[in-house]
Coordinates of C-alpha atoms in Angstrom, one line a residue:
L1 CA 13.8 77.1 -4.7
W2 CA 16.6 74.6 -4.1
P3 CA 17.6 73.7 -7.7
Y4 CA 18.3 77.4 -8.5
I5 CA 20.8 77.5 -5.6
G6 CA 22.6 74.7 -7.5
C7 CA 22.2 76.7 -10.8
A8 CA 23.9 79.7 -9.2
I9 CA 26.8 77.7 -7.8
T10 CA 27.5 75.7 -11.0
L11 CA 27.2 78.8 -13.2
V12 CA 30.0 80.4 -11.2
A13 CA 31.9 77.1 -11.3
C14 CA 31.9 77.1 -15.1
F15 CA 33.9 80.3 -15.0
S16 CA 36.1 79.3 -12.0
I17 CA 38.2 76.4 -13.5
P18 CA 41.3 76.0 -11.3
T19 CA 44.2 77.3 -13.3
S20 CA 46.8 75.2 -11.4
W21 CA 45.1 71.9 -12.5
G22 CA 46.2 69.9 -15.5
Q23 CA 44.2 70.1 -18.8
T24 CA 42.4 66.8 -18.3
A25 CA 41.3 67.7 -14.8
Q26 CA 40.2 71.1 -16.0
Y27 CA 38.0 69.5 -18.7
I28 CA 36.5 67.1 -16.2
F29 CA 35.8 70.1 -13.8
F30 CA 34.1 72.0 -16.6
F31 CA 32.2 69.0 -17.9
L32 CA 30.7 68.3 -14.5
S33 CA 29.9 71.9 -13.8
Y34 CA 28.3 72.5 -17.1
T35 CA 26.3 69.2 -17.1
L36 CA 25.1 69.8 -13.5
L37 CA 24.0 73.4 -14.5
N38 CA 22.1 72.5 -17.6
A39 CA 21.0 68.9 -17.3
V40 CA 20.3 68.7 -13.5
F41 CA 19.7 72.0 -11.7
F42 CA 18.2 74.1 -14.5
T43 CA 16.0 71.2 -15.7
A44 CA 14.6 70.7 -12.1
N45 CA 14.1 74.4 -11.6
N46 CA 12.5 75.0 -15.0
I47 CA 10.0 72.1 -14.9
A48 CA 8.8 73.2 -11.4
Y49 CA 8.7 76.9 -12.5
A50 CA 6.7 76.1 -15.7
S51 CA 4.3 73.8 -13.8
L52 CA 3.2 76.7 -11.7
T53 CA 1.2 78.0 -14.7
A54 CA -1.2 75.1 -14.1
L55 CA -1.0 75.2 -10.3
I56 CA -1.7 78.8 -9.4
T57 CA -4.7 79.4 -11.6
K58 CA -7.3 77.4 -13.5
N59 CA -8.3 80.4 -15.7
T60 CA -7.0 79.9 -19.3
S61 CA -6.8 83.6 -19.9
E62 CA -4.6 84.1 -16.8
R63 CA -2.4 81.2 -17.9
V64 CA -1.9 82.8 -21.3
Q65 CA -1.0 86.1 -19.5
I66 CA 1.5 84.2 -17.3
G67 CA 3.1 82.6 -20.3
S68 CA 3.2 85.8 -22.3
F69 CA 4.8 87.8 -19.4
R70 CA 7.3 85.0 -18.8
F71 CA 8.6 85.2 -22.4
I72 CA 8.3 88.9 -22.6
F73 CA 10.9 89.2 -19.8
A74 CA 12.9 86.2 -21.2
F75 CA 13.4 87.9 -24.6
A76 CA 13.8 91.4 -23.1
T77 CA 16.5 90.0 -20.8
K78 CA 18.1 88.2 -23.7
I79 CA 18.4 91.6 -25.5
V80 CA 19.9 93.2 -22.5
I81 CA 22.3 90.3 -21.8
E82 CA 23.6 90.4 -25.4
A83 CA 24.0 94.1 -25.3
V84 CA 25.8 94.6 -22.0
T85 CA 27.7 91.4 -21.2
I86 CA 30.8 91.9 -23.4
F87 CA 31.2 95.5 -22.2
A88 CA 30.6 94.5 -18.6
V89 CA 33.3 91.8 -18.8
G90 CA 35.8 94.4 -20.1
W91 CA 34.7 96.9 -17.4
L92 CA 35.2 94.2 -14.7
G93 CA 38.8 93.5 -15.7
G94 CA 38.4 91.5 -18.9
G95 CA 39.6 87.9 -19.4
V96 CA 39.0 85.2 -16.9
V97 CA 38.5 87.6 -14.0
G98 CA 35.9 89.7 -16.0
W99 CA 33.9 86.6 -17.0
R100 CA 34.0 85.2 -13.5
M101 CA 32.7 88.4 -12.0
I102 CA 29.9 88.7 -14.5
A103 CA 28.9 85.1 -13.8
I104 CA 28.8 85.9 -10.1
I105 CA 26.6 89.0 -10.7
Y106 CA 24.2 87.0 -12.9
A107 CA 24.1 84.2 -10.4
I108 CA 23.2 86.7 -7.6
V109 CA 20.5 88.4 -9.7
G110 CA 19.1 84.9 -10.5
L111 CA 19.0 83.9 -6.9
I112 CA 17.2 87.1 -5.8
T113 CA 14.6 86.9 -8.5
N114 CA 14.0 83.2 -8.2
T115 CA 13.7 83.3 -4.4
Y116 CA 11.3 86.3 -4.6
S117 CA 9.2 84.4 -7.1
V118 CA 9.1 81.3 -4.9
F119 CA 7.8 83.2 -1.9
S120 CA 5.4 85.4 -3.9
V121 CA 3.2 82.7 -5.4
K122 CA 0.9 80.3 -3.8
E123 CA -0.4 77.0 -5.4
L124 CA -4.1 76.5 -5.3
P125 CA -5.4 73.9 -2.8
E126 CA -6.0 70.4 -4.1
E127 CA -9.8 70.8 -3.7
E128 CA -9.8 73.5 -6.4
F129 CA -8.7 70.9 -9.1
T130 CA -11.1 68.1 -8.2
E131 CA -14.8 67.7 -8.1
E132 CA -15.9 67.5 -4.5
E133 CA -17.6 64.1 -4.9
N134 CA -14.4 62.6 -6.5
K135 CA -11.9 64.1 -4.1
E136 CA -11.0 61.0 -2.1
E137 CA -10.9 58.8 -5.2
T138 CA -8.6 61.2 -7.1
K139 CA -6.1 61.5 -4.2
E140 CA -5.9 57.7 -3.9
E141 CA -5.4 57.3 -7.7
N142 CA -2.7 59.8 -7.8
K143 CA -0.2 57.4 -6.4
L144 CA 1.5 56.3 -9.7
T145 CA 4.9 55.0 -10.5
F146 CA 7.1 56.8 -13.1
L147 CA 6.4 54.2 -15.7
Q148 CA 2.6 54.4 -15.2
S149 CA 2.7 58.1 -15.4
F150 CA 4.8 58.0 -18.6
K151 CA 2.4 55.6 -20.2
L152 CA -0.5 58.0 -19.4
L153 CA 1.4 60.8 -21.0
L154 CA 1.8 58.8 -24.2
K155 CA -1.9 58.0 -24.2
N156 CA -2.7 61.8 -24.4
K157 CA -2.4 62.5 -28.1
Y158 CA -2.4 66.3 -27.4
Y159 CA 0.6 65.9 -25.2
V160 CA 2.5 64.0 -27.9
I161 CA 1.5 66.7 -30.5
I162 CA 2.7 69.5 -28.2
C163 CA 6.0 67.7 -27.4
C164 CA 6.7 67.2 -31.1
S165 CA 5.9 70.9 -31.7
Y166 CA 8.2 71.9 -29.0
I167 CA 11.1 69.8 -30.4
L168 CA 10.5 71.4 -33.8
T169 CA 10.4 74.9 -32.4
Q170 CA 13.8 74.3 -30.8
L171 CA 15.1 72.8 -34.0
Y172 CA 14.0 76.0 -35.7
G173 CA 16.0 78.0 -33.2
S174 CA 19.1 76.0 -34.0
V175 CA 18.8 76.5 -37.8
I176 CA 18.1 80.3 -37.3
G177 CA 21.4 80.3 -35.2
I178 CA 23.2 79.2 -38.4
G179 CA 22.6 82.7 -39.5
T180 CA 25.9 83.7 -38.0
Y181 CA 27.6 81.5 -40.7
Y182 CA 25.1 82.7 -43.3
T183 CA 25.8 86.4 -42.7
K184 CA 29.6 85.8 -42.5
Y185 CA 30.1 83.7 -45.6
I186 CA 27.2 84.7 -47.9
L187 CA 26.3 88.3 -46.9
G188 CA 29.9 89.1 -46.1
D189 CA 29.4 90.7 -42.7
E190 CA 28.7 88.5 -39.6
T191 CA 27.6 91.6 -37.6
I192 CA 24.4 91.7 -39.7
F193 CA 23.2 88.7 -37.6
S194 CA 23.0 91.0 -34.6
T195 CA 20.6 93.2 -36.5
I196 CA 18.6 90.1 -37.5
S197 CA 18.5 88.9 -33.8
L198 CA 17.4 92.4 -32.7
A199 CA 14.5 92.3 -35.2
I200 CA 13.4 88.9 -33.9
N201 CA 13.7 89.7 -30.2
V202 CA 12.0 93.2 -30.3
T203 CA 9.2 91.9 -32.5
M204 CA 8.7 88.9 -30.2
V205 CA 8.4 91.2 -27.1
L206 CA 6.0 93.5 -28.8
S207 CA 3.8 90.6 -30.1
L208 CA 3.7 88.9 -26.7
T209 CA 2.6 92.1 -25.1
V210 CA -0.7 92.1 -27.0
L211 CA -1.1 88.3 -27.2
P212 CA -3.4 87.9 -24.1
M213 CA -5.8 90.6 -25.4
V214 CA -5.9 88.9 -28.9
I215 CA -6.6 85.4 -27.4
K216 CA -9.3 86.8 -25.2
K217 CA -11.0 88.5 -28.1
L218 CA -10.8 85.3 -30.2
G219 CA -12.1 83.2 -27.4
G220 CA -9.3 80.6 -27.5
M221 CA -5.8 79.7 -28.7
Y222 CA -6.5 77.1 -31.4
K223 CA -7.2 79.2 -34.5
L224 CA -4.7 81.9 -33.6
N225 CA -1.8 79.3 -33.3
I226 CA -2.7 77.8 -36.7
W227 CA -3.0 81.1 -38.5
G228 CA 0.1 82.3 -36.7
Y229 CA 2.2 79.5 -38.0
A230 CA 0.8 79.9 -41.5
L231 CA 2.0 83.5 -41.3
A232 CA 5.3 82.3 -39.9
A233 CA 5.8 79.9 -42.8
L234 CA 4.9 82.6 -45.4
G235 CA 7.2 85.1 -43.6
R236 CA 10.1 82.7 -44.0
V237 CA 9.2 82.3 -47.7
G238 CA 9.5 86.1 -47.9
V239 CA 12.9 85.9 -46.2
L240 CA 14.0 83.3 -48.8
V241 CA 12.8 85.4 -51.8
A242 CA 14.3 88.6 -50.3
A243 CA 17.7 86.7 -49.8
Y244 CA 17.9 85.6 -53.4
M245 CA 16.9 89.2 -54.4
G246 CA 19.8 90.4 -52.3
S247 CA 17.6 92.8 -50.3
L248 CA 18.6 93.0 -46.6
P249 CA 15.8 95.4 -45.6
L250 CA 13.2 93.0 -47.0
M251 CA 14.9 90.1 -45.2
L252 CA 14.5 92.0 -41.9
A253 CA 10.9 92.9 -42.6
F254 CA 9.9 89.3 -43.4
T255 CA 11.9 88.1 -40.4
A256 CA 9.7 90.3 -38.2
I257 CA 6.5 89.1 -39.9
S258 CA 7.5 85.5 -39.4
T259 CA 8.3 86.3 -35.7
I260 CA 4.8 87.8 -35.3
G261 CA 3.4 84.4 -36.5
I262 CA 5.6 82.4 -34.1
A263 CA 4.7 84.6 -31.0
P264 CA 1.3 83.2 -30.2
L265 CA 2.5 79.6 -29.7
Q266 CA 5.5 80.9 -27.8
G267 CA 3.3 82.8 -25.4
D268 CA 0.5 80.3 -24.9
M269 CA 2.6 77.1 -24.9
N270 CA 2.4 76.9 -21.1
A271 CA -1.4 77.4 -21.1
L272 CA -1.7 74.6 -23.8
I273 CA 0.4 72.3 -21.6
A274 CA -2.0 73.1 -18.7
C275 CA -4.9 72.2 -21.0
C276 CA -3.2 68.9 -21.9
S277 CA -2.8 68.2 -18.2
E278 CA -6.4 69.0 -17.6
Y279 CA -7.4 66.6 -20.4
T280 CA -5.5 63.7 -18.7
T281 CA -7.2 64.5 -15.4
L282 CA -10.7 64.7 -17.0
K283 CA -10.1 61.4 -18.8
T284 CA -8.4 59.4 -16.1
G285 CA -8.6 61.3 -12.7
Y286 CA -4.8 61.5 -12.5
R287 CA -2.9 64.8 -12.3
L288 CA 0.5 64.9 -13.9
E289 CA 1.4 68.6 -14.1
G290 CA 5.1 68.1 -13.4
M291 CA 5.6 65.4 -16.0
M292 CA 3.4 67.3 -18.5
Y293 CA 5.7 70.3 -18.2
S294 CA 8.8 68.2 -18.6
C295 CA 8.0 68.4 -22.4
S296 CA 9.3 71.9 -22.4
S297 CA 12.6 70.7 -21.0
L298 CA 12.6 67.7 -23.3
G299 CA 12.0 70.0 -26.3
I300 CA 14.8 72.4 -25.3
K301 CA 17.3 69.5 -24.7
L302 CA 16.4 67.2 -27.6
G303 CA 15.4 69.9 -30.2
G304 CA 18.4 72.0 -29.4
A305 CA 20.8 69.1 -29.4
L306 CA 19.4 67.6 -32.6
G307 CA 19.4 71.0 -34.3
T308 CA 23.0 71.8 -33.4
A309 CA 24.2 68.3 -34.4
I310 CA 22.3 68.2 -37.7
C311 CA 23.6 71.6 -38.7
G312 CA 27.2 70.6 -37.8
W313 CA 26.9 67.3 -39.6
L314 CA 25.4 68.8 -42.8
L315 CA 28.0 71.6 -42.9
A316 CA 30.8 69.1 -42.4
A317 CA 29.4 66.9 -45.1
A318 CA 29.3 69.9 -47.5
G319 CA 33.0 70.6 -46.9
Y320 CA 32.8 73.6 -44.6
V321 CA 36.2 74.9 -43.6
E322 CA 36.3 77.1 -40.5
N323 CA 37.4 80.7 -41.2
A324 CA 38.1 80.0 -44.8
A325 CA 38.1 83.2 -46.9
V326 CA 35.9 81.5 -49.5
Q327 CA 33.7 78.5 -48.9
T328 CA 33.0 75.8 -51.4
V329 CA 29.9 75.9 -53.6
A330 CA 28.5 72.9 -51.8
T331 CA 28.9 74.7 -48.4
V332 CA 27.3 77.9 -49.7
N333 CA 24.3 75.8 -51.0
M334 CA 24.1 74.0 -47.6
L335 CA 24.1 77.4 -45.8
N336 CA 21.3 78.6 -48.1
F337 CA 19.3 75.4 -47.4
L338 CA 19.8 75.5 -43.6
Y339 CA 19.1 79.2 -43.1
L340 CA 16.5 79.9 -45.9
W341 CA 14.7 76.6 -46.7
M342 CA 14.7 74.7 -43.4
P343 CA 12.8 77.4 -41.4
V344 CA 10.0 77.3 -44.0
I345 CA 9.8 73.5 -43.8
I346 CA 9.8 73.5 -40.0
N347 CA 7.2 76.2 -39.6
A348 CA 5.0 74.4 -42.1
A349 CA 5.4 71.2 -40.1
V350 CA 4.5 72.9 -36.8
G351 CA 1.5 74.5 -38.4
F352 CA 0.3 71.1 -39.7
L353 CA 0.6 69.6 -36.1
L354 CA -1.3 72.5 -34.6
V355 CA -4.3 71.6 -36.8
F356 CA -4.8 68.6 -34.5
L357 CA -4.2 70.4 -31.2
S358 CA -7.8 71.0 -30.4
V359 CA -7.4 70.3 -26.7
E360 CA -9.5 73.3 -25.6
K361 CA -12.5 71.9 -27.4
A362 CA -11.8 68.4 -26.2
N363 CA -11.8 69.5 -22.6
K364 CA -15.1 71.4 -23.0
D365 CA -16.7 68.3 -24.5
L366 CA -15.4 66.1 -21.6
I367 CA -16.7 68.6 -19.0
A368 CA -20.1 68.8 -20.7
E369 CA -20.2 65.0 -20.9
K370 CA -19.4 64.7 -17.2
S371 CA -22.1 67.2 -16.2
K372 CA -24.9 65.2 -17.8

């Protein structure tokens, strides 16, 4: 509850820089507001919010549904935000005033929905998560220092795999974002990227809608995630081939196919992290849901930062010139590498990691062993 109040205040603050201040003071004001918004308040809120997946139900199917619905609304909201924000800013007066007003509106909407969510869910009692005979022992053992908890995380190989996968998926998002430059300088029309984004977001929403039913039918997430990323890698190979053929319709079609493959992991990631948390509890008796779910925030921050930085460094090294009518051959080749080849490599790497993410089976084996 409380961190989102900070989110709302700092979001508005980012668009309320005092005009009477000097430029240095304005930069400091924005830096503090932006850093508090993203690195402090949003991180605290998001980790707690994601952790609820493991704390309000023990049923894997329900956890997948929660994760799917979470991202269905996330991507649907993204589509709406991208479609209406610019028009709304103009309608609200344009310029600084318009952006400040839209920030205030989004902050209020966020406060209402977050507060409603806080008071609408209830965490399961401690007893639901521990065997009756081990209850007292588990409660005593749960008193861990941060360093002890962190060491336990690193001993959970499934957590490490999921954390690396999360970083790679965020890196993937960054290289896909380079599509704005690719469409501008190679396809000759930067507005095409909006069409590509729409193909990704709509396909993701539709895929996440059916995901819980597919996972329930297959009886687990493991195989679906692996085959999904195999399809995602093949889809991006299709985008690559279509791009060199010069066929935009085929690029859009294969982009959608790749997105279908990515969707399962996007939707069941929270459920997988809950399984990783359960694995640590079964192995050691400790419960570390909050720290487990920090991997999602770590992935967003580290993967996003690395992706943006790497793309910037590589383009600069290739000789990119902002707004140049014609870019150098080296820059064109680099854009092709980043937007066409890198997604194939990243998807293949994630698919490889997922082969080792058999945490569902590991948990079943541990439970069977304990019941003997």
